[in-house]
Short mmCIF file of C-alpha atoms in Angstrom, two decimals:
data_model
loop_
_atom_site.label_atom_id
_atom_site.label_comp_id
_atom_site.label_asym_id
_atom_site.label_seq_id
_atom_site.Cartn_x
_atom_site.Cartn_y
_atom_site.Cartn_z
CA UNK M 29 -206.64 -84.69 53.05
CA UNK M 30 -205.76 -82.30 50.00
CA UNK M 31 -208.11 -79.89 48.94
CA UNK M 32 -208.94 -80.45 44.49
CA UNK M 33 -211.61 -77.76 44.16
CA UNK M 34 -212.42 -74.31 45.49
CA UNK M 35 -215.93 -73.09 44.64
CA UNK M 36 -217.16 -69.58 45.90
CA UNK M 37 -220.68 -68.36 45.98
CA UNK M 38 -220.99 -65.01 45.11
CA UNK M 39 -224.09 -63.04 45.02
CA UNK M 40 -225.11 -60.49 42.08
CA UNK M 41 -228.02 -58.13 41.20
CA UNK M 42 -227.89 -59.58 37.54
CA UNK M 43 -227.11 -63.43 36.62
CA UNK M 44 -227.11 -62.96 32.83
CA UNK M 45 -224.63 -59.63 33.07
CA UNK M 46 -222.36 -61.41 36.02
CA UNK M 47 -222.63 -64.63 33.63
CA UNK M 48 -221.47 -62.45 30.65
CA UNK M 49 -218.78 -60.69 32.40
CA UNK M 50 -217.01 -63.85 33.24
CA UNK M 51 -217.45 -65.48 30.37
CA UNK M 52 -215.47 -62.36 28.65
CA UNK M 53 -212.46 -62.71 31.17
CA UNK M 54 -212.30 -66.10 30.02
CA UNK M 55 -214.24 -68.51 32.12
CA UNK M 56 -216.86 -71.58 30.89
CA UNK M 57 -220.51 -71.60 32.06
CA UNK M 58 -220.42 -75.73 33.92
CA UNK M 59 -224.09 -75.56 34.40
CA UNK M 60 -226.64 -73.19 34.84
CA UNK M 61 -230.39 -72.60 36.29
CA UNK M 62 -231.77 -69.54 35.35
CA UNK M 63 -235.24 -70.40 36.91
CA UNK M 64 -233.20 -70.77 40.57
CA UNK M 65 -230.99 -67.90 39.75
CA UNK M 66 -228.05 -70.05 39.85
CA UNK M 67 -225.07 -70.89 37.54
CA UNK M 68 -221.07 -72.65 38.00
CA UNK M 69 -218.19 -71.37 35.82
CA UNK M 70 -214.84 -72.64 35.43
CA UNK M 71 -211.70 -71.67 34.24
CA UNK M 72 -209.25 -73.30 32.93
CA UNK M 73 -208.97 -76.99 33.67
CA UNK M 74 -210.24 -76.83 37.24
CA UNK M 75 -206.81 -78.77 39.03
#
């Protein structure tokens, strides 16, 4: 079996600051639930 996709799950004090410091180093909001405090980003093309 070969692994395609590593996803860690990191906790923060802020969502929309973590969200917004990512998103300046370069990586994509996938989805996001701000009501369950939640949210995937990717970078690049995820392979």
């Amino acid at each position: 079996m070969q692994m395609t996709r590593l996803i860690p799950m990191l906790p923060v004090k802020s969502m929309p600051a973590s969200v917004a410091f990512y998103e300046k180093l370069g990586f994509a909001v996938e989805t996001r639930n701000d009501q369950w405090r939640w949210a995937m980003l990717r970078w690049g093309n995820g392979s």
